[in-house]
Amino acid sequence: MMLAATSVAWGYAVITNPNTKLPIKWPAGPIALQIKADNLAALAGDGSTRASTIQAAAQILNGVLGAAQFQPQITAAGSAGNRNGVNEVVFATTIYGSAFDARTLAVTLSRHDGNAATEADVIFNSNHTWDSYRGTLSGHSGAYDIQ
């Protein structure tokens, strides 16, 4: 008899202001979000694109954010600008020129002023295979779900 086990990993961290010890959060209102990911090639999992999958995830997240709301906009695929005041989601082989650890799937780099978030960039490690799933993961081994 052979047993197999699978697991799902979720990760998050509450980011706090080191001076006030209070959580850093987005102020109420719209949060512009540039999605600089491929919007042409259909993903095998559900036929969507990387960009449309990220856009849909941001819109789902809006349902639980409250007064702060992402306004995701798909733009041309490209790189994120470090400390440019723009919230960006990109795929890259490095984090602003520094290599990803082989085990790192993505990073979020954020900036704040006091307890208010001012910028966040999400950089997906393009050294890994990415897909989008709506349902069973059967037949899609080796790829990570963007959402």
XYZ file of N, CA and C in Angstrom:
441
model
N 0.841 -1.165 0.000
C 0.000 0.000 0.000
C 0.895 1.240 0.000
N 0.478 2.257 -0.771
C 1.235 3.491 -0.837
C 0.325 4.648 -0.453
N 0.792 5.520 0.396
C 0.034 6.691 0.806
C 0.676 7.932 0.213
N -0.151 8.842 -0.178
C 0.350 10.112 -0.700
C -0.316 11.243 0.062
N 0.407 12.271 0.298
C -0.141 13.425 1.010
C 0.136 14.685 0.212
N -0.816 15.575 0.253
C -0.628 16.882 -0.370
C -0.926 17.937 0.675
N -0.441 19.110 0.435
C -0.716 20.196 1.372
C -0.870 21.501 0.615
N -1.549 22.423 1.240
C -1.716 23.758 0.708
C -1.083 24.708 1.706
N -0.304 25.624 1.224
C 0.337 26.588 2.110
C -0.237 27.974 1.873
N -0.531 28.654 2.928
C -0.995 30.034 2.872
C -0.015 30.861 3.691
N 0.292 32.018 3.244
C 1.211 32.845 4.011
C 0.804 34.299 3.989
N 0.894 34.928 5.128
C 0.678 36.362 5.204
C 1.342 36.874 6.474
N 1.542 38.147 6.520
C 2.098 38.777 7.707
C 1.388 40.107 7.909
N 1.049 40.403 9.126
C 0.502 41.720 9.447
C 1.694 42.659 9.584
N 1.700 43.687 8.760
C 2.816 44.631 8.767
C 2.446 45.760 9.721
N 3.316 46.008 10.686
C 3.052 47.058 11.664
C 4.110 48.141 11.582
N 3.711 49.321 12.018
C 4.630 50.439 12.112
C 5.530 50.184 13.317
N 6.852 50.143 13.124
C 7.742 49.830 14.243
C 7.679 50.858 15.377
N 7.264 52.086 15.064
C 7.182 53.127 16.098
C 5.894 53.058 16.895
N 4.757 52.862 16.202
C 3.462 52.881 16.888
C 2.957 51.486 17.241
N 3.545 50.455 16.607
C 3.108 49.060 16.772
C 1.700 48.820 16.220
N 1.142 49.787 15.501
C -0.177 49.652 14.890
C -0.030 49.093 13.481
N -1.076 48.397 13.007
C -0.999 47.854 11.644
C -0.945 48.966 10.598
N -0.216 48.692 9.540
C -0.190 49.607 8.400
C -1.311 49.181 7.475
N -2.141 50.135 7.071
C -3.273 49.802 6.199
C -3.486 50.910 5.181
N -4.210 50.533 4.137
C -4.516 51.492 3.086
C -5.556 52.481 3.588
N -5.406 53.773 3.264
C -6.455 54.731 3.610
C -7.718 54.445 2.806
N -8.854 54.887 3.311
C -10.121 54.707 2.595
C -10.029 55.356 1.218
N -10.660 54.709 0.237
C -10.696 55.262 -1.112
C -10.086 54.311 -2.125
N -9.977 54.766 -3.362
C -9.449 53.913 -4.428
C -7.935 53.727 -4.314
N -7.482 52.525 -4.687
C -6.063 52.189 -4.704
C -5.731 51.761 -6.129
N -5.042 52.618 -6.867
C -4.668 52.274 -8.241
C -3.682 51.102 -8.214
N -3.898 50.134 -9.093
C -3.044 48.947 -9.160
C -2.763 48.622 -10.619
N -1.513 48.753 -11.031
C -1.123 48.424 -12.403
C -0.709 46.957 -12.473
N -1.366 46.217 -13.346
C -1.041 44.811 -13.560
C -0.213 44.733 -14.837
N 1.084 44.521 -14.675
C 2.015 44.491 -15.803
C 2.377 43.041 -16.096
N 1.386 42.290 -16.548
C 1.563 40.856 -16.805
C 0.974 40.517 -18.166
N 1.387 39.370 -18.694
C 0.917 38.902 -19.994
C -0.603 38.824 -20.015
N -1.207 39.448 -21.030
C -2.656 39.409 -21.190
C -3.040 38.795 -22.533
N -2.130 38.040 -23.148
C -2.410 37.445 -24.452
C -2.475 35.922 -24.404
N -1.514 35.285 -23.764
C -1.440 33.821 -23.762
C -2.413 33.236 -22.741
N -3.270 32.326 -23.221
C -4.224 31.663 -22.336
C -3.501 30.642 -21.461
N -3.851 30.634 -20.170
C -3.290 29.662 -19.243
C -4.019 28.340 -19.404
N -3.315 27.248 -19.187
C -3.893 25.912 -19.399
C -5.034 25.603 -18.439
N -4.919 26.082 -17.192
C -5.891 25.712 -16.169
C -7.315 26.114 -16.476
N -7.551 27.386 -16.795
C -8.927 27.836 -17.027
C -9.088 28.709 -18.269
N -8.022 28.886 -19.034
C -8.107 29.656 -20.267
C -7.971 31.159 -20.094
N -7.837 31.625 -18.851
C -7.659 33.058 -18.628
C -6.192 33.423 -18.887
N -5.871 34.693 -18.774
C -4.480 35.143 -18.893
C -3.942 35.456 -17.500
N -2.643 35.615 -17.405
C -2.059 36.006 -16.114
C -2.694 37.316 -15.636
N -2.755 38.293 -16.521
C -3.270 39.614 -16.146
C -4.734 39.568 -15.732
N -5.577 38.874 -16.494
C -7.000 38.828 -16.149
C -7.235 38.052 -14.853
N -6.406 37.058 -14.568
C -6.523 36.311 -13.318
C -6.172 37.200 -12.132
N -5.123 37.989 -12.256
C -4.733 38.906 -11.181
C -5.806 39.982 -10.992
N -6.341 40.483 -12.092
C -7.401 41.488 -12.009
C -8.619 40.922 -11.272
N -9.005 39.697 -11.601
C -10.145 39.064 -10.933
C -9.862 38.859 -9.444
N -8.643 38.479 -9.100
C -8.282 38.281 -7.692
C -8.370 39.597 -6.919
N -7.922 40.696 -7.525
C -8.000 42.007 -6.866
C -9.451 42.407 -6.641
N -10.312 42.109 -7.609
C -11.725 42.449 -7.471
C -12.397 41.600 -6.387
N -11.989 40.341 -6.268
C -12.509 39.489 -5.186
C -12.044 40.034 -3.837
N -10.793 40.430 -3.753
C -10.252 40.979 -2.514
C -11.003 42.237 -2.086
N -11.466 43.027 -3.041
C -12.230 44.234 -2.721
C -13.460 43.926 -1.870
N -13.997 42.716 -2.006
C -15.182 42.334 -1.240
C -14.939 42.251 0.257
N -13.686 42.170 0.667
C -13.370 42.070 2.093
C -12.518 43.234 2.598
N -12.165 44.160 1.729
C -11.292 45.261 2.145
C -12.005 46.381 2.883
N -13.271 46.574 2.636
C -13.969 47.685 3.272
C -13.838 48.949 2.449
N -13.463 50.072 3.117
C -13.464 51.386 2.475
C -12.320 51.580 1.477
N -11.253 50.825 1.589
C -10.163 50.881 0.610
C -10.492 49.875 -0.498
N -10.362 50.281 -1.744
C -10.719 49.422 -2.870
C -9.670 49.494 -3.974
N -9.174 48.302 -4.371
C -8.240 48.251 -5.492
C -8.951 48.605 -6.784
N -8.274 49.342 -7.631
C -8.738 49.642 -8.983
C -7.706 49.063 -9.935
N -7.823 47.736 -10.205
C -6.808 47.077 -11.032
C -6.933 47.467 -12.499
N -5.800 47.820 -13.082
C -5.753 48.182 -14.496
C -4.662 47.359 -15.169
N -5.037 46.665 -16.234
C -4.067 45.880 -16.994
C -3.311 46.815 -17.929
N -1.980 46.780 -17.827
C -1.119 47.582 -18.697
C -0.168 46.627 -19.418
N 0.687 47.159 -20.236
C 1.658 46.322 -20.952
C 2.547 45.592 -19.957
N 2.905 44.358 -20.288
C 3.814 43.593 -19.439
C 5.127 44.357 -19.299
N 5.667 44.353 -18.100
C 6.908 45.078 -17.868
C 7.415 44.843 -16.467
N 8.353 45.659 -16.053
C 8.951 45.501 -14.726
C 8.372 46.530 -13.763
N 8.555 46.255 -12.475
C 8.119 47.184 -11.440
C 9.215 48.203 -11.198
N 8.819 49.397 -10.851
C 9.783 50.433 -10.493
C 9.899 50.525 -8.985
N 11.094 50.439 -8.473
C 11.325 50.499 -7.038
C 11.094 51.919 -6.522
N 10.220 52.050 -5.545
C 9.922 53.343 -4.902
C 9.478 54.405 -5.905
N 8.598 54.017 -6.828
C 8.116 54.975 -7.822
C 6.715 55.496 -7.505
N 6.150 55.113 -6.364
C 4.828 55.591 -5.981
C 3.688 54.904 -6.706
N 3.985 53.844 -7.459
C 2.972 53.124 -8.238
C 2.849 51.703 -7.697
N 1.622 51.257 -7.460
C 1.374 49.872 -7.044
C 1.377 48.998 -8.288
N 2.275 48.000 -8.312
C 2.462 47.202 -9.519
C 2.493 45.718 -9.193
N 1.965 44.912 -10.118
C 2.068 43.459 -10.047
C 2.786 43.021 -11.320
N 3.912 42.303 -11.148
C 4.733 41.901 -12.291
C 5.244 40.475 -12.104
N 5.761 39.916 -13.174
C 6.488 38.647 -13.153
C 7.924 38.972 -13.535
N 8.885 38.471 -12.759
C 10.295 38.777 -13.025
C 11.174 37.653 -12.489
N 12.404 37.614 -12.965
C 13.359 36.615 -12.470
C 14.161 37.149 -11.288
N 14.027 38.459 -11.017
C 14.730 39.067 -9.886
C 13.801 40.019 -9.141
N 14.228 40.411 -7.954
C 13.530 41.418 -7.164
C 14.353 42.696 -7.285
N 13.983 43.549 -8.210
C 14.728 44.778 -8.491
C 16.217 44.501 -8.683
N 16.533 43.409 -9.367
C 17.921 43.066 -9.661
C 18.556 42.047 -8.735
N 17.934 41.751 -7.605
C 18.449 40.735 -6.672
C 17.763 39.407 -6.953
N 18.531 38.342 -6.983
C 17.994 37.021 -7.329
C 16.969 36.541 -6.308
N 15.938 35.853 -6.805
C 14.989 35.155 -5.947
C 15.668 33.937 -5.340
N 15.328 33.596 -4.139
C 15.673 32.299 -3.570
C 14.871 31.273 -4.378
N 15.410 30.103 -4.619
C 14.743 29.089 -5.444
C 13.382 28.673 -4.871
N 13.191 28.843 -3.566
C 11.937 28.428 -2.925
C 10.913 29.549 -2.834
N 11.272 30.747 -3.230
C 10.375 31.892 -3.094
C 9.489 32.012 -4.323
N 8.181 32.034 -4.095
C 7.226 32.145 -5.196
C 6.970 33.593 -5.585
N 6.859 34.464 -4.607
C 6.577 35.870 -4.872
C 6.920 36.686 -3.634
N 7.075 37.975 -3.838
C 7.298 38.885 -2.719
C 6.392 40.094 -2.884
N 6.046 40.695 -1.769
C 5.349 41.979 -1.766
C 6.251 42.968 -1.060
N 6.579 44.040 -1.730
C 7.418 45.097 -1.156
C 6.516 46.312 -0.949
N 6.444 46.774 0.282
C 5.499 47.852 0.575
C 6.198 49.049 1.200
N 5.581 50.194 1.034
C 6.050 51.455 1.600
C 4.895 52.054 2.401
N 5.245 52.837 3.404
C 4.194 53.473 4.191
C 4.655 54.823 4.706
N 3.675 55.639 5.076
C 3.907 56.925 5.721
C 3.108 56.882 7.009
N 3.794 56.768 8.129
C 3.092 56.554 9.394
C 2.426 55.192 9.358
N 1.127 55.159 9.618
C 0.378 53.898 9.592
C -0.364 53.698 8.278
N -0.145 54.575 7.301
C -0.855 54.497 6.023
C 0.041 53.902 4.939
N -0.441 52.861 4.289
C 0.275 52.285 3.147
C 0.285 53.294 2.015
N 1.414 53.401 1.322
C 1.525 54.345 0.210
C 1.882 53.664 -1.108
N 2.515 52.506 -1.045
C 2.891 51.782 -2.261
C 3.137 50.322 -1.920
N 2.748 49.450 -2.844
C 3.063 48.021 -2.704
C 3.268 47.434 -4.091
N 4.347 46.698 -4.256
C 4.628 45.986 -5.501
C 4.636 44.500 -5.193
N 3.965 43.724 -6.037
C 3.992 42.268 -5.932
C 4.796 41.756 -7.120
N 5.860 41.007 -6.815
C 6.711 40.467 -7.872
C 6.650 38.946 -7.794
N 6.036 38.328 -8.811
C 5.968 36.874 -8.916
C 7.276 36.372 -9.508
N 7.792 35.284 -8.974
C 9.025 34.677 -9.462
C 8.734 33.936 -10.766
N 9.191 34.479 -11.882
C 8.901 33.863 -13.185
C 9.802 32.663 -13.478
N 10.668 32.307 -12.529
C 11.419 31.061 -12.665
C 10.540 29.850 -12.375
N 9.352 30.087 -11.824
C 8.384 29.026 -11.551
C 7.300 29.038 -12.626
N 6.583 27.939 -12.741
C 5.475 27.833 -13.695
C 4.191 28.259 -12.995
N 3.430 29.140 -13.647
C 2.200 29.686 -13.076
C 1.004 29.312 -13.933
N -0.147 29.167 -13.287
C -1.388 28.846 -13.987
C -2.541 29.430 -13.187
N -3.751 29.174 -13.627
C -4.943 29.638 -12.939
C -5.959 28.510 -12.939
N -6.499 28.203 -11.768
C -7.410 27.063 -11.634
C -8.747 27.500 -11.067
N -9.794 26.944 -11.586
C -11.142 27.105 -11.042
C -11.708 25.714 -10.871
N -11.330 25.054 -9.812
C -11.794 23.682 -9.597
C -10.635 22.757 -9.326
N -10.731 21.548 -9.819
C -9.738 20.514 -9.532
C -8.350 20.876 -10.051
N -7.351 20.466 -9.303
C -5.971 20.676 -9.725
C -5.435 19.473 -10.481
N -6.259 18.471 -10.668
C -5.846 17.244 -11.334
C -5.279 17.539 -12.717
N -4.125 16.980 -13.002
C -3.518 17.148 -14.325
C -2.702 18.411 -14.483
N -2.543 19.170 -13.412
C -1.811 20.431 -13.497
C -0.628 20.462 -12.538
N 0.007 19.343 -12.338
C 1.109 19.307 -11.372
C 2.275 20.157 -11.855
N 2.960 20.736 -10.911
C 4.139 21.515 -11.223
C 3.894 22.987 -11.426
N 2.640 23.422 -11.567
C 2.335 24.836 -11.744
C 1.680 25.378 -10.479
N 1.949 26.630 -10.183
C 1.350 27.296 -9.025
C 0.179 28.158 -9.470
N -0.854 28.196 -8.651
C -2.043 29.001 -8.947
C -1.750 30.455 -8.643
N -1.964 31.332 -9.603
C -1.704 32.753 -9.434
C -2.550 33.340 -8.309
N -3.804 32.911 -8.239
C -4.669 33.492 -7.211
C -4.301 32.937 -5.864
